[in-house]
PDB file of C-alpha atoms in Angstrom:
ATOM      1  CA  MET A   1     -95.401 -74.661  44.253  1.00 90.00           C
ATOM      2  CA  GLU A   2     -92.413 -76.185  45.915  1.00 97.00           C
ATOM      3  CA  ARG A   3     -88.692 -75.540  45.752  1.00 97.00           C
ATOM      4  CA  ALA A   4     -87.027 -77.241  42.787  1.00 97.00           C
ATOM      5  CA  THR A   5     -85.551 -80.582  43.758  1.00 97.00           C
ATOM      6  CA  PRO A   6     -81.790 -81.161  43.506  1.00 97.00           C
ATOM      7  CA  ASP A   7     -82.158 -83.228  40.308  1.00 97.00           C
ATOM      8  CA  VAL A   8     -83.990 -80.361  38.574  1.00 97.00           C
ATOM      9  CA  VAL A   9     -81.394 -77.794  39.686  1.00 97.00           C
ATOM     10  CA  GLU A  10     -78.598 -80.131  38.553  1.00 97.00           C
ATOM     11  CA  VAL A  11     -80.010 -80.398  35.018  1.00 97.00           C
ATOM     12  CA  ALA A  12     -80.380 -76.603  34.824  1.00 97.00           C
ATOM     13  CA  ARG A  13     -76.881 -76.021  36.273  1.00 96.00           C
ATOM     14  CA  ASP A  14     -75.351 -78.505  33.811  1.00 96.00           C
ATOM     15  CA  TRP A  15     -77.241 -76.930  30.880  1.00 95.00           C
ATOM     16  CA  ILE A  16     -76.083 -73.424  31.854  1.00 94.00           C
ATOM     17  CA  ALA A  17     -72.472 -74.534  32.327  1.00 94.00           C
ATOM     18  CA  ALA A  18     -72.442 -76.510  29.066  1.00 94.00           C
ATOM     19  CA  GLY A  19     -73.751 -73.500  27.150  1.00 91.00           C
ATOM     20  CA  HIS A  20     -70.979 -71.272  28.450  1.00 91.00           C
ATOM     21  CA  ALA A  21     -68.414 -73.999  27.739  1.00 93.00           C
ATOM     22  CA  ARG A  22     -69.874 -74.189  24.186  1.00 93.00           C
ATOM     23  CA  ASP A  23     -70.509 -77.915  24.649  1.00 94.00           C
ATOM     24  CA  GLY A  24     -73.287 -78.344  22.098  1.00 91.00           C
ATOM     25  CA  ALA A  25     -73.585 -82.106  22.579  1.00 93.00           C
ATOM     26  CA  LYS A  26     -74.206 -81.673  26.322  1.00 95.00           C
ATOM     27  CA  VAL A  27     -76.700 -78.836  25.762  1.00 93.00           C
ATOM     28  CA  ALA A  28     -78.573 -80.960  23.210  1.00 91.00           C
ATOM     29  CA  SER A  29     -78.669 -83.971  25.551  1.00 93.00           C
ATOM     30  CA  LEU A  30     -80.203 -81.844  28.326  1.00 94.00           C
ATOM     31  CA  SER A  31     -82.711 -80.099  26.026  1.00 92.00           C
ATOM     32  CA  ALA A  32     -86.164 -81.096  24.850  1.00 88.00           C
ATOM     33  CA  PRO A  33     -86.072 -82.962  21.542  1.00 78.00           C
ATOM     34  CA  PRO A  34     -85.780 -80.650  18.503  1.00 70.00           C
ATOM     35  CA  GLU A  35     -89.216 -81.705  17.241  1.00 67.00           C
ATOM     36  CA  ASP A  36     -90.631 -79.902  20.268  1.00 57.00           C
ATOM     37  CA  THR A  37     -89.309 -76.656  18.678  1.00 59.00           C
ATOM     38  CA  ALA A  38     -88.023 -75.226  21.945  1.00 60.00           C
ATOM     39  CA  ILE A  39     -87.051 -71.560  21.712  1.00 66.00           C
ATOM     40  CA  PHE A  40     -83.967 -70.300  23.517  1.00 70.00           C
ATOM     41  CA  THR A  41     -83.747 -66.525  23.965  1.00 65.00           C
ATOM     42  CA  VAL A  42     -80.049 -65.745  24.222  1.00 59.00           C
ATOM     43  CA  SER A  43     -80.129 -61.997  24.742  1.00 58.00           C
ATOM     44  CA  SER A  44     -82.339 -58.958  24.951  1.00 56.00           C
ATOM     45  CA  ALA A  45     -81.333 -57.931  21.443  1.00 61.00           C
ATOM     46  CA  PRO A  46     -83.970 -57.792  18.693  1.00 65.00           C
ATOM     47  CA  ASP A  47     -84.481 -61.056  16.786  1.00 68.00           C
ATOM     48  CA  SER A  48     -82.549 -63.089  19.343  1.00 72.00           C
ATOM     49  CA  ASN A  49     -84.999 -66.010  19.663  1.00 76.00           C
ATOM     50  CA  LEU A  50     -83.301 -69.208  18.548  1.00 78.00           C
ATOM     51  CA  THR A  51     -84.412 -72.784  18.012  1.00 79.00           C
ATOM     52  CA  LEU A  52     -82.255 -75.431  19.641  1.00 82.00           C
ATOM     53  CA  GLN A  53     -80.283 -75.984  16.425  1.00 82.00           C
ATOM     54  CA  ALA A  54     -79.737 -72.259  15.933  1.00 81.00           C
ATOM     55  CA  LEU A  55     -78.479 -72.028  19.533  1.00 82.00           C
ATOM     56  CA  LEU A  56     -76.036 -74.876  18.927  1.00 84.00           C
ATOM     57  CA  ASP A  57     -74.846 -73.179  15.710  1.00 85.00           C
ATOM     58  CA  HIS A  58     -74.477 -69.908  17.652  1.00 81.00           C
ATOM     59  CA  PHE A  59     -71.908 -71.534  19.952  1.00 83.00           C
ATOM     60  CA  ALA A  60     -69.406 -71.720  17.094  1.00 84.00           C
ATOM     61  CA  GLU A  61     -69.395 -67.908  16.850  1.00 85.00           C
ATOM     62  CA  TYR A  62     -68.015 -67.289  20.354  1.00 83.00           C
ATOM     63  CA  PRO A  63     -65.264 -68.729  22.555  1.00 88.00           C
ATOM     64  CA  PRO A  64     -66.078 -70.507  25.833  1.00 91.00           C
ATOM     65  CA  CYS A  65     -66.713 -68.295  28.876  1.00 90.00           C
ATOM     66  CA  ALA A  66     -66.111 -69.108  32.540  1.00 90.00           C
ATOM     67  CA  LEU A  67     -68.983 -68.719  35.004  1.00 92.00           C
ATOM     68  CA  ILE A  68     -68.370 -67.017  38.351  1.00 93.00           C
ATOM     69  CA  GLY A  69     -70.522 -67.619  41.417  1.00 93.00           C
ATOM     70  CA  SER A  70     -73.264 -69.654  39.762  1.00 93.00           C
ATOM     71  CA  GLN A  71     -75.890 -70.685  42.341  1.00 95.00           C
ATOM     72  CA  PRO A  72     -79.077 -71.675  40.525  1.00 96.00           C
ATOM     73  CA  ALA A  73     -82.301 -72.114  42.472  1.00 97.00           C
ATOM     74  CA  GLY A  74     -85.907 -72.481  41.458  1.00 97.00           C
ATOM     75  CA  TYR A  75     -89.409 -73.818  41.867  1.00 98.00           C
ATOM     76  CA  MET A  76     -91.532 -76.539  40.381  1.00 97.00           C
ATOM     77  CA  TYR A  77     -95.170 -77.403  39.941  1.00 97.00           C
ATOM     78  CA  GLY A  78     -96.052 -80.847  38.658  1.00 96.00           C
ATOM     79  CA  ASP A  79     -94.069 -81.549  35.496  1.00 96.00           C
ATOM     80  CA  CYS A  80     -92.904 -77.942  35.082  1.00 96.00           C
ATOM     81  CA  ALA A  81     -89.929 -76.268  36.757  1.00 98.00           C
ATOM     82  CA  TRP A  82     -88.140 -72.949  36.429  1.00 97.00           C
ATOM     83  CA  VAL A  83     -84.621 -72.218  37.617  1.00 98.00           C
ATOM     84  CA  PHE A  84     -82.882 -68.855  37.784  1.00 96.00           C
ATOM     85  CA  ASP A  85     -79.329 -67.695  38.359  1.00 95.00           C
ATOM     86  CA  ASN A  86     -77.384 -64.422  38.454  1.00 94.00           C
ATOM     87  CA  PRO A  87     -73.761 -65.411  37.930  1.00 94.00           C
ATOM     88  CA  GLY A  88     -70.894 -63.468  36.528  1.00 92.00           C
ATOM     89  CA  VAL A  89     -69.284 -64.592  33.308  1.00 91.00           C
ATOM     90  CA  VAL A  90     -65.776 -63.916  32.075  1.00 90.00           C
ATOM     91  CA  VAL A  91     -65.993 -62.795  28.449  1.00 85.00           C
ATOM     92  CA  PRO A  92     -62.625 -63.248  26.705  1.00 85.00           C
ATOM     93  CA  GLY A  93     -61.131 -59.842  25.955  1.00 85.00           C
ATOM     94  CA  GLU A  94     -63.850 -57.981  27.887  1.00 83.00           C
ATOM     95  CA  GLY A  95     -63.571 -59.113  31.508  1.00 86.00           C
ATOM     96  CA  ALA A  96     -66.383 -60.138  33.839  1.00 89.00           C
ATOM     97  CA  ILE A  97     -70.001 -59.111  33.361  1.00 88.00           C
ATOM     98  CA  SER A  98     -73.163 -59.865  35.324  1.00 89.00           C
ATOM     99  CA  ILE A  99     -75.811 -62.002  33.611  1.00 90.00           C
ATOM    100  CA  ARG A 100     -79.321 -63.199  34.385  1.00 91.00           C
ATOM    101  CA  ILE A 101     -80.419 -66.665  33.361  1.00 93.00           C
ATOM    102  CA  THR A 102     -83.804 -68.358  33.553  1.00 94.00           C
ATOM    103  CA  VAL A 103     -84.250 -71.976  32.495  1.00 94.00           C
ATOM    104  CA  VAL A 104     -87.657 -73.658  32.149  1.00 95.00           C
ATOM    105  CA  LEU A 105     -87.771 -77.437  32.341  1.00 95.00           C
ATOM    106  CA  HIS A 106     -90.398 -80.098  31.667  1.00 94.00           C
ATOM    107  CA  ARG A 107     -90.430 -83.658  33.000  1.00 95.00           C
ATOM    108  CA  PHE A 108     -90.417 -86.101  30.074  1.00 92.00           C
ATOM    109  CA  ALA A 109     -90.501 -89.906  30.380  1.00 91.00           C
ATOM    110  CA  GLU A 110     -86.681 -89.935  30.276  1.00 90.00           C
ATOM    111  CA  GLY A 111     -86.349 -87.189  32.886  1.00 94.00           C
ATOM    112  CA  TRP A 112     -86.124 -83.402  33.157  1.00 96.00           C
ATOM    113  CA  LYS A 113     -85.230 -81.511  29.974  1.00 94.00           C
ATOM    114  CA  VAL A 114     -84.797 -77.810  29.254  1.00 94.00           C
ATOM    115  CA  VAL A 115     -87.595 -76.423  27.072  1.00 91.00           C
ATOM    116  CA  HIS A 116     -86.700 -72.721  27.260  1.00 90.00           C
ATOM    117  CA  GLY A 117     -83.763 -70.614  28.330  1.00 90.00           C
ATOM    118  CA  HIS A 118     -83.287 -66.872  28.620  1.00 89.00           C
ATOM    119  CA  LEU A 119     -79.996 -65.054  29.114  1.00 86.00           C
ATOM    120  CA  SER A 120     -79.449 -61.327  29.341  1.00 84.00           C
ATOM    121  CA  GLU A 121     -76.761 -59.014  30.628  1.00 80.00           C
ATOM    122  CA  GLY A 122     -77.429 -57.268  33.896  1.00 69.00           C
ATOM    123  CA  VAL A 123     -76.841 -53.606  33.134  1.00 67.00           C
ATOM    124  CA  ALA A 124     -77.644 -50.516  35.132  1.00 67.00           C
ATOM    125  CA  HIS A 125     -80.315 -48.161  33.772  1.00 65.00           C
ATOM    126  CA  LEU A 126     -79.095 -44.801  32.520  1.00 68.00           C
ATOM    127  CA  GLU A 127     -80.324 -41.820  34.452  1.00 66.00           C
TER     128      GLU A 127
END
């Protein structure tokens, strides 16, 4: 394994930022083609696994959110890469929360594309 190259991190960073900006066209352009049936897990809630189209539809339900302190980094092996980030996000009406994001990418003929994404809130365990 080697550290993810800047072009891989850039695709992941752009995909993460576009998702929080609710820019469905940008997310789609950076994602694997829909026929590859990529699954995007958007939260730790039950039944939260979404196809690409369901993720894009999901964007219409929520306003854009600003990211705080995003610094993605990752690793790669051959045509597979994984990038992770722990930014804050400003949720309108709720303030800032901590999130965890993992993005998995695959190198296609046209370049790196996201094939899987996971986002969950970073919450403290109850004692």
